[in-house]
Short mmCIF file of C-alpha atoms in Angstrom, two decimals:
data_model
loop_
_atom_site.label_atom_id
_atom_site.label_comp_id
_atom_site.label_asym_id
_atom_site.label_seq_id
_atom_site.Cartn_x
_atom_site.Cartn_y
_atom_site.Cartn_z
CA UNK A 132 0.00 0.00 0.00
CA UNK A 133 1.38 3.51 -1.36
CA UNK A 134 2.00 5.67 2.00
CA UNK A 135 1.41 9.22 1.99
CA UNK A 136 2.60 11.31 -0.42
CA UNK A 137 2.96 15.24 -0.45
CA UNK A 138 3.64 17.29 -3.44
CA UNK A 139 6.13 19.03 -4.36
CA UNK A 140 8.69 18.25 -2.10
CA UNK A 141 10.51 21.59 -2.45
CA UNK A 142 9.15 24.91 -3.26
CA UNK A 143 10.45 28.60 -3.46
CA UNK A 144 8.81 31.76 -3.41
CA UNK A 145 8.54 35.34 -2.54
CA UNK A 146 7.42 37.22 0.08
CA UNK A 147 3.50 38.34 -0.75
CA UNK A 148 3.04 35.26 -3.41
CA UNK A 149 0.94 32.63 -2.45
CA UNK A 150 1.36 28.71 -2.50
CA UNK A 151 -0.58 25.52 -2.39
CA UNK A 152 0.37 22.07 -1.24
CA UNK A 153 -1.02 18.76 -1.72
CA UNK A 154 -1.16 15.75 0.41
CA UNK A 155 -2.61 12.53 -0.89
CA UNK A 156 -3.51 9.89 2.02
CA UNK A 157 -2.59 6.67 2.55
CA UNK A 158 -5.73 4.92 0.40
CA UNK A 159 -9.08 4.96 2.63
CA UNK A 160 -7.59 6.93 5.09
CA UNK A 161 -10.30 9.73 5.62
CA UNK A 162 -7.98 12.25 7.93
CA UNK A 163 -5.54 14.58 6.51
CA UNK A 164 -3.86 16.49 9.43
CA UNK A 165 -1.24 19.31 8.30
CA UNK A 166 1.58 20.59 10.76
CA UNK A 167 4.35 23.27 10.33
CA UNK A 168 7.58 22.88 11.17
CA UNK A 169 10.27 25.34 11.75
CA UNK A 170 13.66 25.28 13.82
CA UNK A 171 12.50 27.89 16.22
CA UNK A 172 8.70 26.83 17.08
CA UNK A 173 9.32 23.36 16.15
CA UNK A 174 6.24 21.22 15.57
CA UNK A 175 2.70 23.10 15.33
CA UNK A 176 -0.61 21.97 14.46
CA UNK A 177 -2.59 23.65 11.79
CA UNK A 178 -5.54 22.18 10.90
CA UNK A 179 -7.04 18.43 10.43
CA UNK A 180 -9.82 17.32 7.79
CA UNK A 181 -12.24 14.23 8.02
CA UNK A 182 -14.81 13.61 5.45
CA UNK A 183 -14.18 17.05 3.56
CA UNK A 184 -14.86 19.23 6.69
CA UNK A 185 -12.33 20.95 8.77
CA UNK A 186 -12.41 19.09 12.69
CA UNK A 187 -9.57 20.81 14.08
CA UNK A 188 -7.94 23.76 13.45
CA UNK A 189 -5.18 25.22 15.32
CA UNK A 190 -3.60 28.59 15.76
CA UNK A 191 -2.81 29.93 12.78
CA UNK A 192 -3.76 33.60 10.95
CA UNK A 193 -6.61 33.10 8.59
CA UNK A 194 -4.01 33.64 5.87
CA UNK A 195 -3.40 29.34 5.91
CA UNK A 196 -6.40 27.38 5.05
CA UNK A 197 -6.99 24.16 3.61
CA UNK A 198 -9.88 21.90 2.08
CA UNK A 199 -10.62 18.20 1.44
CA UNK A 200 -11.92 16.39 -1.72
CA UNK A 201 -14.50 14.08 -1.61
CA UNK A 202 -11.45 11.11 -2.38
CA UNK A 203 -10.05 12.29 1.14
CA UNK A 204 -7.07 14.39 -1.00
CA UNK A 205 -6.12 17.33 0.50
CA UNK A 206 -4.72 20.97 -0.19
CA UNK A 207 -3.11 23.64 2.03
CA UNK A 208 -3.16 26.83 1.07
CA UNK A 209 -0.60 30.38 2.41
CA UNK A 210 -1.22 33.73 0.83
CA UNK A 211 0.41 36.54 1.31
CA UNK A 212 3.47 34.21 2.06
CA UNK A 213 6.03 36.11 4.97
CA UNK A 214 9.25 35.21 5.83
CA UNK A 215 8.27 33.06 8.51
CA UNK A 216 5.92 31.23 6.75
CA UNK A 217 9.51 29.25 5.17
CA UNK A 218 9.37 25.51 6.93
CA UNK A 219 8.88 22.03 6.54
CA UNK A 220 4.63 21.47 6.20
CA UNK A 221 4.01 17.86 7.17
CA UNK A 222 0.35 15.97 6.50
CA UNK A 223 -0.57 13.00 8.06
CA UNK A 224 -3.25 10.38 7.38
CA UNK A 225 -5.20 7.87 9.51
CA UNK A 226 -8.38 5.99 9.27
CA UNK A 227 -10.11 7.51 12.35
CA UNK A 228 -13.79 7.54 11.99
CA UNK A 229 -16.82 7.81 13.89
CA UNK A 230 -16.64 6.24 17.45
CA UNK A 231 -19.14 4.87 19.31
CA UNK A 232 -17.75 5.15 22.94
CA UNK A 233 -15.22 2.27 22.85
CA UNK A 234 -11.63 3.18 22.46
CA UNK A 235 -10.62 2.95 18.92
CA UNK A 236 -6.75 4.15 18.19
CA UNK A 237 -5.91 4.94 14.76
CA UNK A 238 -2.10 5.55 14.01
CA UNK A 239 -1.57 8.96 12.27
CA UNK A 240 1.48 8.03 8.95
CA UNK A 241 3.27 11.03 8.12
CA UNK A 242 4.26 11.99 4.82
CA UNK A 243 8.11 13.27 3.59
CA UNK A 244 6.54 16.91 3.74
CA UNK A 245 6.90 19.63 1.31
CA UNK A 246 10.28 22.41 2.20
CA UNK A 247 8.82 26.19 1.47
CA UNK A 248 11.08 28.49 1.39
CA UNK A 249 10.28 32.14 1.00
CA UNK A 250 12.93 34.94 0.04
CA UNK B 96 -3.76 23.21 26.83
CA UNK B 97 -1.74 20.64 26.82
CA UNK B 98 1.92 21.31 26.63
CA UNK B 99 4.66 18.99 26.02
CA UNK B 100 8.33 19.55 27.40
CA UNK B 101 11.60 17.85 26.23
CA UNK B 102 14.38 19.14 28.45
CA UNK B 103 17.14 17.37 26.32
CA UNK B 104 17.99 19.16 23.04
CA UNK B 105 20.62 16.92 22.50
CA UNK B 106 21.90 13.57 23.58
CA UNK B 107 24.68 11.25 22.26
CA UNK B 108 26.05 7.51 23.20
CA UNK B 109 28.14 4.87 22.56
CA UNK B 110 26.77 2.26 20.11
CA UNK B 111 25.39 -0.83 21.41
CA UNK B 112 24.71 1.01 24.71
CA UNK B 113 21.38 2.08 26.31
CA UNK B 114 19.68 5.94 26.08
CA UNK B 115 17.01 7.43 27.86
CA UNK B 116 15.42 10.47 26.49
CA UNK B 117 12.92 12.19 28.83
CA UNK B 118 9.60 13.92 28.08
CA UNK B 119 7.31 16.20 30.91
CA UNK B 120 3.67 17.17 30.06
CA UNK B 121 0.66 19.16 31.58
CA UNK B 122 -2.58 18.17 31.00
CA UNK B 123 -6.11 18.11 32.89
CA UNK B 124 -7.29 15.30 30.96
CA UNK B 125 -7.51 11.71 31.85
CA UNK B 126 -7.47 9.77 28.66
CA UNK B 127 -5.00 10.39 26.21
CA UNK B 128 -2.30 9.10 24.19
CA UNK B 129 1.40 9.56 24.46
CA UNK B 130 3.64 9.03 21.40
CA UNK B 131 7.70 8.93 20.35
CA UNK B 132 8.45 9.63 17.21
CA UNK B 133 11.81 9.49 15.07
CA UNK B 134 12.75 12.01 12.31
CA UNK B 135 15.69 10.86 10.72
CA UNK B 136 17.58 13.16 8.51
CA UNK B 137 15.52 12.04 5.20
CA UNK B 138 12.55 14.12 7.67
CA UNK B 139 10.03 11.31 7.35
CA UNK B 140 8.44 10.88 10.72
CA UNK B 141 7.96 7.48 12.16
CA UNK B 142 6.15 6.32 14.74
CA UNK B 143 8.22 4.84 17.18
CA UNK B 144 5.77 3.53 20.08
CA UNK B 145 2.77 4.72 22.23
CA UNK B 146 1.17 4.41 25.58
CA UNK B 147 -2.53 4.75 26.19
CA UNK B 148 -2.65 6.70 29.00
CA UNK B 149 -5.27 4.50 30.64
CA UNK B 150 -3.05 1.45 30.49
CA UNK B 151 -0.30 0.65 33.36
CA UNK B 152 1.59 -1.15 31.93
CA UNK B 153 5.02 0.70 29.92
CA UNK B 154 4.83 0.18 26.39
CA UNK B 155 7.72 -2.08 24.72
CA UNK B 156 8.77 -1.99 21.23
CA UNK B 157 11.92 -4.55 20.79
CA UNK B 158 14.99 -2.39 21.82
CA UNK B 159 12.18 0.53 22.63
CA UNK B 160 10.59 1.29 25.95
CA UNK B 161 8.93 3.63 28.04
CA UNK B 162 8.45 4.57 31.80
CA UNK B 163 5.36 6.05 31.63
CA UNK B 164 4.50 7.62 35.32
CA UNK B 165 0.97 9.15 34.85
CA UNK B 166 0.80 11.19 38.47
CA UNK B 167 4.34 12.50 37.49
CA UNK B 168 3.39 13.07 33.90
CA UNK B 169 6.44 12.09 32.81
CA UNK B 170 6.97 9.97 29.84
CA UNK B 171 10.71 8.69 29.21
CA UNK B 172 11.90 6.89 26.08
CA UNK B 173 14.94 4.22 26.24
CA UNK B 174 16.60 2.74 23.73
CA UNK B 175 18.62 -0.10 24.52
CA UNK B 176 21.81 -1.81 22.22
CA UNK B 177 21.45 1.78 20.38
CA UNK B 178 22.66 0.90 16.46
CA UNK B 179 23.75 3.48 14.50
CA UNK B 180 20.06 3.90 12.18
CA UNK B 181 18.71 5.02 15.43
CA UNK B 182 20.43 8.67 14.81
CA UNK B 183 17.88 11.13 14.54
CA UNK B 184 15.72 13.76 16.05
CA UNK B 185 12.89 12.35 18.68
CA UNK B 186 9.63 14.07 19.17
CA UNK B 187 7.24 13.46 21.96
CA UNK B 188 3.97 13.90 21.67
CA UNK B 189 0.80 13.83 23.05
CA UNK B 190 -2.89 13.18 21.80
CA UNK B 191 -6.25 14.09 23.65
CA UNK B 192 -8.32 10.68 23.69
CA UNK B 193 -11.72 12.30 22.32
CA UNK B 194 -14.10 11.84 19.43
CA UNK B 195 -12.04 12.66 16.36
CA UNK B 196 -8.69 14.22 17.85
CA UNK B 197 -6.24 13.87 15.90
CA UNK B 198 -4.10 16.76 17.01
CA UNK B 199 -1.17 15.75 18.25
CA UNK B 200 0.76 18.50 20.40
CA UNK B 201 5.11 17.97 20.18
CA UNK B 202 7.74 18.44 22.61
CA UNK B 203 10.80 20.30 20.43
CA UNK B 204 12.76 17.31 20.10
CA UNK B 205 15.73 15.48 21.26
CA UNK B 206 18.94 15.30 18.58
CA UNK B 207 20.25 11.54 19.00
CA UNK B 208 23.56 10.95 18.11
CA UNK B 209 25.13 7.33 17.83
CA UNK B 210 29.24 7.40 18.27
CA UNK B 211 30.28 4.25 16.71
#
């Protein structure tokens, strides 16, 4: 089974340009979660998608936002891109659906992320 | 909110030896999920084991283990006969145990380093 795969893997642009990045799941894998990295604030959660509707979102200006196609692909989008907007954006994929009160673990695969770098 | 706290930013030993990385966290929940995770250099993360917080009993993963100590929240990872592919960063994390969270909140890492 194909794991997770984010495209492109490396991306440059300038400060006030805007960008988009794709993250295709791991096949019937119905959560896309999307987290920045960056040496200074390491590891930080932006937003998480299940069945085409945003579940989570985290704290983040309005300028990153994301969606979720109805074959559980999904985009992120940055406008106005700022110099500290360059990092390593991760997605992650797992089956997690509804629960019904038992505990039910599904394990979150990451994919190689995409490296934006704005100048 | 939950915070996670890695106190080591970096941490080397000898090859074949044992490491223990150590992980603090505050939370007011009683169900959740603790993770380690390895980020080698090629920056793919990999899930490296998990404890359910409502389970006693440390997690084991062949040469991985933790001491999980729930009152303490304190969540330790050690590596034992350390071989040299385990060089990379470790992340700790943490995930509420609710109906679809998937948000998993990171320490900022431990640099492992394997001396041969």
């Amino acid at each position: 089974k194909a794991g997770v795969t984010q495209t492109p893997r490396y991306l440059i642009k300038t400060r006030g340009q805007q960008v988009t990045l794709s993250c295709s799941p791991i096949s019937g894998h119905r959560s896309v979660s999307w987290y920045q990295q960056t040496p200074g604030q390491g590891l930080q959660f932006l937003f998480e998608y299940f069945s085409e509707t945003q579940r989570n979102k985290g704290n983040f200006p309005g300028r990153f936002s994301g969606r979720q196609f109805s074959n559980s692909r999904s985009e992120m989008n940055v406008s106005t891109l700022e110099l500290g907007d360059s990092a390593l954006y991760l997605c992650a994929s797992s089956l997690d659906g509804l629960r019904t009160g038992t505990k039910l673990y599904n394990e979150q695969f990451f994919g190689p992320g995409t490296r934006l770098t704005v100048l | 909110a939950q915070t996670v706290t890695q106190s080591q930013p970096e941490m080397s030993v000898q090859e074949a030896e044992t490491v223990t990385l150590s992980c603090t966290y505050d939370t007011s929940e009683s169900d959740y999920y603790l993770f380690w995770y390895k980020q080698p250099p090629s920056r793919q993360m990999i899930l490296v084991i998990r404890q359910e917080a409502y389970k006693q009993q440390n997690a084991t993963e062949n040469r991985f283990s933790v001491n999980f100590q729930k009152a303490a929240k304190s969540f330790s990872l050690k590596i034992s006969d350390s071989q040299l592919g385990d060089a990379a960063m470790y992340f700790c994390a943490y995930r509420s145990d609710g109906e679809g969270a998937q948000k998993l909140v990171f320490g900022q890492g431990t640099r492992l380093t394997i001396n041969p």
